[in-house]
Coordinates of C-alpha atoms and ligand atoms in Angstrom, one line a residue:
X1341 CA -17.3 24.3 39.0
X1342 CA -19.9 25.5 36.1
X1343 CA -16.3 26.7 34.0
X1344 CA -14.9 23.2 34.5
X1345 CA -18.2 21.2 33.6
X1346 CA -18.4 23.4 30.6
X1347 CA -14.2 23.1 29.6
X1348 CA -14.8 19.2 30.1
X1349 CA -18.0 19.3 27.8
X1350 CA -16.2 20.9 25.1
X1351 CA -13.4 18.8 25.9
X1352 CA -15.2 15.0 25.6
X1353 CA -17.2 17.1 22.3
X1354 CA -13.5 18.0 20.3
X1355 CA -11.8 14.4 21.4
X1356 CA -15.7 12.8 20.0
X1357 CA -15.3 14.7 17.2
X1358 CA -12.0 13.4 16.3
X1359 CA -12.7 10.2 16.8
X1360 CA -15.3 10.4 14.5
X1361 CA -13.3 12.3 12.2
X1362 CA -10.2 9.8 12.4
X1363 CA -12.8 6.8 11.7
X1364 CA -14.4 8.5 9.4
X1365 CA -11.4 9.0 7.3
X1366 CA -10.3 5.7 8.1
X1367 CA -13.2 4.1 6.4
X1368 CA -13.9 6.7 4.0
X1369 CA -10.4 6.4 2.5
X1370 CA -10.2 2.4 1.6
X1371 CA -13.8 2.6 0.2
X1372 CA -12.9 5.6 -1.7
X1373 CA -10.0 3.6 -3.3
X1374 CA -12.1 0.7 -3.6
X1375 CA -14.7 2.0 -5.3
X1376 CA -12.1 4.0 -7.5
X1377 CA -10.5 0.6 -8.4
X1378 CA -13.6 -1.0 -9.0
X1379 CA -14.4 1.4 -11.5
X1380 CA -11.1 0.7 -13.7
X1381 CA -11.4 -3.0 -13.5
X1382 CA -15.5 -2.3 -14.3
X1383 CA -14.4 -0.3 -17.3
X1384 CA -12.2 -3.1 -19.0
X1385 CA -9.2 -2.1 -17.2
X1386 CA -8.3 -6.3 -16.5
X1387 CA -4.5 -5.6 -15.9
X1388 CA -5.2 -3.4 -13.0
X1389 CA -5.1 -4.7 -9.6
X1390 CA -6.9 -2.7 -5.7
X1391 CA -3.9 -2.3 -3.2
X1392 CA -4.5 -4.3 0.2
X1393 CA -6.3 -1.4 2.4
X1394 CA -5.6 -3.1 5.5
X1395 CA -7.7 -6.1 7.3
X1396 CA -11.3 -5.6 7.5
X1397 CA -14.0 -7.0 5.1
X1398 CA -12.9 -4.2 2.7
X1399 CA -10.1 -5.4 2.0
X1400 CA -11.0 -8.9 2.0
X1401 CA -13.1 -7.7 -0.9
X1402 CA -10.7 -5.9 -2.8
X1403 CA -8.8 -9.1 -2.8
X1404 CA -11.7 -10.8 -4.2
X1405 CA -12.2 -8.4 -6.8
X1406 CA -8.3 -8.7 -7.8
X1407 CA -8.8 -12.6 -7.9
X1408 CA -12.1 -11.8 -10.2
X1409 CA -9.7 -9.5 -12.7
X1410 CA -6.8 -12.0 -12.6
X1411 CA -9.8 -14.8 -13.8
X1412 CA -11.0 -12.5 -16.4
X1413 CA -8.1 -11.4 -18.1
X1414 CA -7.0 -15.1 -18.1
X1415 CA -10.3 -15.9 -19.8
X1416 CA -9.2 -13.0 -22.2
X1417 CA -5.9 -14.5 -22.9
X1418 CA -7.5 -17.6 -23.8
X1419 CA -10.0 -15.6 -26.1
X1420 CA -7.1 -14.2 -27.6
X1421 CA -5.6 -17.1 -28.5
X1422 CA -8.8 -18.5 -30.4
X1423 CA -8.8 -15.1 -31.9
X1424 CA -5.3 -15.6 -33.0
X1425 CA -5.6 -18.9 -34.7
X1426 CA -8.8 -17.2 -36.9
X1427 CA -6.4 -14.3 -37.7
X1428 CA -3.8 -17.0 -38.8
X1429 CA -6.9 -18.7 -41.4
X1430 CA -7.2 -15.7 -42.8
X1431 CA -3.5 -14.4 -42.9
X1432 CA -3.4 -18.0 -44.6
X1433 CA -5.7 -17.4 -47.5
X1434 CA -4.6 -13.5 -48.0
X1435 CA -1.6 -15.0 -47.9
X1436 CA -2.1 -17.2 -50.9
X1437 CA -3.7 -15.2 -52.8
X1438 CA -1.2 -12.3 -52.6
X1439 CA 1.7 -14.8 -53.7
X1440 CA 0.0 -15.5 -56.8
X1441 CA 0.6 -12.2 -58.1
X1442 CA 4.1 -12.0 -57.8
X1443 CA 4.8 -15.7 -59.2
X1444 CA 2.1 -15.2 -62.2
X1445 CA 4.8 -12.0 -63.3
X1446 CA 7.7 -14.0 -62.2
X1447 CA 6.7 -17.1 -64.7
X1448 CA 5.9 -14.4 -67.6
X1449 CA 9.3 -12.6 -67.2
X1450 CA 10.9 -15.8 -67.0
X1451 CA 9.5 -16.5 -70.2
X1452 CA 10.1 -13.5 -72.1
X1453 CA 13.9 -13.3 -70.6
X1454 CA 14.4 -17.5 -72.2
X1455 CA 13.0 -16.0 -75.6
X1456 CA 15.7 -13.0 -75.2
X1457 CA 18.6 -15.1 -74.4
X1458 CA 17.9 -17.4 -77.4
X1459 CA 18.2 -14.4 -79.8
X1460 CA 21.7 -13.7 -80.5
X1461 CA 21.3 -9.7 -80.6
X1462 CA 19.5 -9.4 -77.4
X1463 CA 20.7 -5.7 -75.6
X1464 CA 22.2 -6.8 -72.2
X1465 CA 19.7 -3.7 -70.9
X1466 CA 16.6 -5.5 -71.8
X1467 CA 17.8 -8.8 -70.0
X1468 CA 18.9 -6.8 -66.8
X1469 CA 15.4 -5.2 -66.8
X1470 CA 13.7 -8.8 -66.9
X1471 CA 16.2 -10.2 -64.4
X1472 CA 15.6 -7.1 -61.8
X1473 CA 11.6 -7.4 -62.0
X1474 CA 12.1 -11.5 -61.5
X1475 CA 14.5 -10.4 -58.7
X1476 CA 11.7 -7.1 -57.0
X1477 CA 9.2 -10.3 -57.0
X1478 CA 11.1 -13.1 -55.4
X1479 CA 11.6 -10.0 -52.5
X1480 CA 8.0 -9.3 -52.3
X1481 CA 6.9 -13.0 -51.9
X1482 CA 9.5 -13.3 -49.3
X1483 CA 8.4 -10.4 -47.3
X1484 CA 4.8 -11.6 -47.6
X1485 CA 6.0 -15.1 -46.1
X1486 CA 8.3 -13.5 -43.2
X1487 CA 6.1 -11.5 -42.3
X1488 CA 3.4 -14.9 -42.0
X1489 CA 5.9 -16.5 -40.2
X1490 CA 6.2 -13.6 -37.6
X1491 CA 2.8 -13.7 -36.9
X1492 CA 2.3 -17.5 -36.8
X1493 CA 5.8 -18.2 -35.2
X1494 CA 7.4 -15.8 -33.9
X1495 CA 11.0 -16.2 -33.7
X1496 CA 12.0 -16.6 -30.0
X1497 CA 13.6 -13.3 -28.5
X1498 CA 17.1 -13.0 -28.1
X1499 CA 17.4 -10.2 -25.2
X1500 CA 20.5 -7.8 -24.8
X1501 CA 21.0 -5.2 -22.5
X1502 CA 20.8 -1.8 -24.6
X1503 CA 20.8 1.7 -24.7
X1504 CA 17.3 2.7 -26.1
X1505 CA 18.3 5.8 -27.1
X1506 CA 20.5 4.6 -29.3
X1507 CA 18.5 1.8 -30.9
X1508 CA 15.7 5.0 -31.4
X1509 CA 19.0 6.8 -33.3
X1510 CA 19.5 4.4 -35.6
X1511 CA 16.3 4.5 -37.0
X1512 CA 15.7 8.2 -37.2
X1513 CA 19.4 8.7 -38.8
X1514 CA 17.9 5.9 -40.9
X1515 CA 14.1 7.7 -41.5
X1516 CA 15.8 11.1 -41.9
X1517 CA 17.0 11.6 -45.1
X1518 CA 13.4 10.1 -46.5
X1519 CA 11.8 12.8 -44.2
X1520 CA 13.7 16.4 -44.9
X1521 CA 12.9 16.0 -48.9
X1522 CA 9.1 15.8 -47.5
X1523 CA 9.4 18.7 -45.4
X1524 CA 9.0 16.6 -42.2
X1525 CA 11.4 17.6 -38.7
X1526 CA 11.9 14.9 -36.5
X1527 CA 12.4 16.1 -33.2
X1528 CA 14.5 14.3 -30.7
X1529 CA 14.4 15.1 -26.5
X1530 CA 15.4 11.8 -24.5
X1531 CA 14.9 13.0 -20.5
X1532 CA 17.6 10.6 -20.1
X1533 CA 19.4 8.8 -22.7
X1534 CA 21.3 6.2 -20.7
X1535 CA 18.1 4.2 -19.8
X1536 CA 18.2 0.9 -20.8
X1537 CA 16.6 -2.2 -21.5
X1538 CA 16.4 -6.0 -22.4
X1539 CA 15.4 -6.2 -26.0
X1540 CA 16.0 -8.0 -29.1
X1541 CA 17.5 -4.8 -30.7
X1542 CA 16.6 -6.1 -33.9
X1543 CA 13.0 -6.5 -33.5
X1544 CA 12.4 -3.6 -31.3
X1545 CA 14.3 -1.5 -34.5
X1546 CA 11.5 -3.0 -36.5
X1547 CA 8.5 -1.4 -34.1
X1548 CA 10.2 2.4 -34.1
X1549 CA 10.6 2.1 -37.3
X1550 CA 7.2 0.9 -38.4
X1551 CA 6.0 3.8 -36.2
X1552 CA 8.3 6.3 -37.6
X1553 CA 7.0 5.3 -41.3
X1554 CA 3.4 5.1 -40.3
X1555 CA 4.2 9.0 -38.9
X1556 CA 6.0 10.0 -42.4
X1557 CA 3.2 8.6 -44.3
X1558 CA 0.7 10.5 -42.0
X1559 CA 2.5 14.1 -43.2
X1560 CA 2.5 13.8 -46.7
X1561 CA 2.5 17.5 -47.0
X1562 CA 5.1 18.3 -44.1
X1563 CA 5.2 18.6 -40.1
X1564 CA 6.8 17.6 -37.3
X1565 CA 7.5 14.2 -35.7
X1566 CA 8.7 14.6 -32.1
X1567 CA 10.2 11.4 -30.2
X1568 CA 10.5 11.6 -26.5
X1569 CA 12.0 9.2 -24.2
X1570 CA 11.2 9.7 -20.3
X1571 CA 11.4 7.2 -16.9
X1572 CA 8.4 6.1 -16.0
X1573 CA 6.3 4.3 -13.9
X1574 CA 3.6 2.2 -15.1
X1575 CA 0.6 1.1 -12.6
X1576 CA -0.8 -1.3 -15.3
X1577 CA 0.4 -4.6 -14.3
X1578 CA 0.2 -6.1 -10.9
X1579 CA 3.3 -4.9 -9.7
X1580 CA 4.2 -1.0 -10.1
X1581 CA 7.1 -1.3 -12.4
X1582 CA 9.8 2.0 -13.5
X1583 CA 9.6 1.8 -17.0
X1584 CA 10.9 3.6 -20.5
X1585 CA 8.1 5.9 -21.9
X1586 CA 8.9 6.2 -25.7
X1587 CA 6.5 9.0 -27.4
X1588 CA 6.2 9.6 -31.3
X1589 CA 3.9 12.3 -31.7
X1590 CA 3.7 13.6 -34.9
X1591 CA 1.6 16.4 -36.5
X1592 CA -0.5 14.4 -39.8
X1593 CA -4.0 13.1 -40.7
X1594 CA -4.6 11.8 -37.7
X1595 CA -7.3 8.6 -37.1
X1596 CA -10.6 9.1 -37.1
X1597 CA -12.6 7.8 -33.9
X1598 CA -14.1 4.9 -35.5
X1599 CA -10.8 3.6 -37.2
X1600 CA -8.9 3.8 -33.7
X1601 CA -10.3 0.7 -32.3
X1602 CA -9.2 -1.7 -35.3
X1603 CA -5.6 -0.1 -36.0
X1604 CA -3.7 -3.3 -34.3
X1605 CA -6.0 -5.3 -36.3
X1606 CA -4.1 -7.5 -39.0
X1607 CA -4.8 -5.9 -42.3
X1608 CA -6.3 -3.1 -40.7
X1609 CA -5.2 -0.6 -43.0
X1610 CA -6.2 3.2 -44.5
X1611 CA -3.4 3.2 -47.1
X1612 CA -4.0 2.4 -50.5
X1613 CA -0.4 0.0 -50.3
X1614 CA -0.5 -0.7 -46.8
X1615 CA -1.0 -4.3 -45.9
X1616 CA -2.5 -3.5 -42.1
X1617 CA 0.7 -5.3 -40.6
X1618 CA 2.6 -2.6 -39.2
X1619 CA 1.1 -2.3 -35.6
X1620 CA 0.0 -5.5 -35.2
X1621 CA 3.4 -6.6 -35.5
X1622 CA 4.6 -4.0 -33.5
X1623 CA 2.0 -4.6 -30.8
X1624 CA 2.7 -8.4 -30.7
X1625 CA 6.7 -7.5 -30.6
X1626 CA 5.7 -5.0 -27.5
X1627 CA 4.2 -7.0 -25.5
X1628 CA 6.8 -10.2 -25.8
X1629 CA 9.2 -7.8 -23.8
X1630 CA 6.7 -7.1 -21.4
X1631 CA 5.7 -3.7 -22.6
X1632 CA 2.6 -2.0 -24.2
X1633 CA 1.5 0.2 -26.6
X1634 CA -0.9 3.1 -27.1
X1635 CA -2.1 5.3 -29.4
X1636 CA -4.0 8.9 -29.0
X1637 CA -5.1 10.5 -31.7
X1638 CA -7.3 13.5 -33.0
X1639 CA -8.1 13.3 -36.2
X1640 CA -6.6 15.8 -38.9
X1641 CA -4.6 16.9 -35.9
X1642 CA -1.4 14.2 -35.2
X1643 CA -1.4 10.8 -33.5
X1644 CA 0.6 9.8 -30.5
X1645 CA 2.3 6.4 -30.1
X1646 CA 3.5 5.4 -27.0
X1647 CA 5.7 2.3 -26.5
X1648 CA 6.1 0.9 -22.7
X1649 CA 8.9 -1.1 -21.7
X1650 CA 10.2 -2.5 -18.6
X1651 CA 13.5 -0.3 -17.5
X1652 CA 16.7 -2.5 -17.2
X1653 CA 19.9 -1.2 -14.2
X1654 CA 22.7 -2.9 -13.5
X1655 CA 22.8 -3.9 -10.4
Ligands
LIG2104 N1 0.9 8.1 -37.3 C1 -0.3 7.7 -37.8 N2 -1.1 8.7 -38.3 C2 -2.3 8.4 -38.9 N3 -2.8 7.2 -39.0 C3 -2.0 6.2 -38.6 C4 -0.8 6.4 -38.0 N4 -0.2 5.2 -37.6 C5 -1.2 4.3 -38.0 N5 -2.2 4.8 -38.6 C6 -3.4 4.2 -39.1 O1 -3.4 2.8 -38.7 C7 -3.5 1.9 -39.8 C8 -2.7 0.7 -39.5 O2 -1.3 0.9 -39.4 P1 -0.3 -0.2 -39.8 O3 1.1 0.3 -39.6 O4 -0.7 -1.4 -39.0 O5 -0.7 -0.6 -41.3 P2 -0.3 0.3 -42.6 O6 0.7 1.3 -42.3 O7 -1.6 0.7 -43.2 O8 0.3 -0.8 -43.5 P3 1.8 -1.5 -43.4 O9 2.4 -0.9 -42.1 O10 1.6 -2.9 -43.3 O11 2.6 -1.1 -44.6 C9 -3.0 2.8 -40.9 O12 -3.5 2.3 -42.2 C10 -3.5 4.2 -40.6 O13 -4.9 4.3 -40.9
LIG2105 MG1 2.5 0.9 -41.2

């Protein structure tokens, strides 16, 4: 009788103790994540949403604090956009200042090529050399004003199904022969080079390859620029989505800490003939295909860029 009371006491103690355990868990678990969750959106993270963790007031709160993100990063967005007409002010007036230049020369060559064609003896040398600095201006002030009109307007996208890999070809066959003379490798190892995407080829050519330069300027004295393309999947938006990781890591100056935070600024720029444009263009291109960009980067070590975009299958 003594044996049984005893196997029953230890009996109720281990099914207690697993009941305790099993709630314990239960509870523990869902705050853990919440409280995890709450800590990325806390730190800035506004994209980043709590998973429902079932019915009770925990979860009811998680869904509160998702609404709360989903406000915020509205409110962002709409910060953004005041930010975004300043930015255009000042593009404006950099703008027409930077035109001068070109059409001051343009006006003087102009002048001096009239005064050469009037003089019967003039060497058809000197009038080609007139002609291509009037022509090396008219392409500057163009670039200056596409490059305006990207940023005030940008052209709407025209999406095709493509092969990244391929589009990432084009521009390193392209970079390449600028790169070997500098004693720069690009290395190339796509996980799988039949993933694809909706992009306008085009435009996405122009963000590798304003990363690729930014990455062969960075070496001036030689390295090694590795591209990698893997599957991914991103946790960022509210949705988990399988998307196109696209790495260019190269082995140059590196940022320092202090500039990191203002490279996608426009005009941000550490270059003596850099205009600051590169990634904010390429940031702004990005993130119209419903991708994203980052950057790590130690400085006087290399920098990493790392493109996002949202995978395309056939279905
Ligand atoms: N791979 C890199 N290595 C080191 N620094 C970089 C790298 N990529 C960008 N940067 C830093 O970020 C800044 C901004 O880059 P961005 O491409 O926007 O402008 P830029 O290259 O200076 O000028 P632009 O591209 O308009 O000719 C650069 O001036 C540089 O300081
Ligand atoms: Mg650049």
């Amino acid at each position: 009788m003594r044996m049984q009371i005893f196997i029953l006491m230890i009996f109720s103690i281990a099914v207690a103790a697993s009941i305790a355990f099993f709630y314990t868990r239960k509870i523990l678990r869902p705050v853990d994540k919440l409280v995890s969750g709450i800590n990325r959106i806390a730190s800035g993270d506004l994209r980043y949403r709590l998973e429902p963790l079932g019915k009770d007031e925990i979860s009811q709160l998680a869904e509160h604090f998702n609404t709360m993100a989903a406000r915020l990063r509205n409110i962002q967005n709409k910060l953004k956009r005041t930010e975004r007409l300043e930015t255009l002010g000042k593009l404006a007036s950099v703008l027409s200042h930077e035109i001068r230049n070109p059409l001051n020369s343009m006006v003087i060559n102009m002048q001096i090529l009239r005064r050469e064609y009037k003089k019967s003896a003039s060497a058809p040398e000197k009038l080609d050399h007139y002609h291509n600095i009037i022509v090396s201006e008219i392409k500057r002030v163009d670039e200056l004003v596409s490059n305006f009109l990207m940023i005030a307007k940008p052209p709407k996208l025209e999406p095709e199904t493509r092969k990244v890999a391929e589009i990432l070809d084009e521009v390193i066959t392209m970079q390449q022969p600028l790169a070997l003379p500098k004693g720069i490798r690009i290395e190339r190892n796509y996980s799988d080079p039949e993933l694809k995407a909706r992009v306008d080829s085009n435009k996405i050519k122009q963000v590798f390859l304003n990363i690729v330069i930014n990455a062969i300027q960075a070496m001036p004295g030689g390295g090694r620029l590795k591209v990698e393309m893997e599957k991914t999947i991103s946790y960022e938006s509210d949705l988990t989505l399988d998307m196109i990781r696209i790495s260019f890591k190269d082995t140059g100056k590196g940022i320092k800490p202090e500039d990191l935070k203002h490279i996608f600024d426009f005009y941000f720029s550490t270059k003596k003939e850099g205009t600051g444009i590169g990634l904010s263009i390429a940031q702004q291109i990005i993130e119209e295909h419903g991708g994203f960009i980052r950057v790590n980067s130690q400085y006087k070590k290399g920098t990493e860029v790392i493109i996002y975009l949202p995978i395309y299958y056939d279905s």
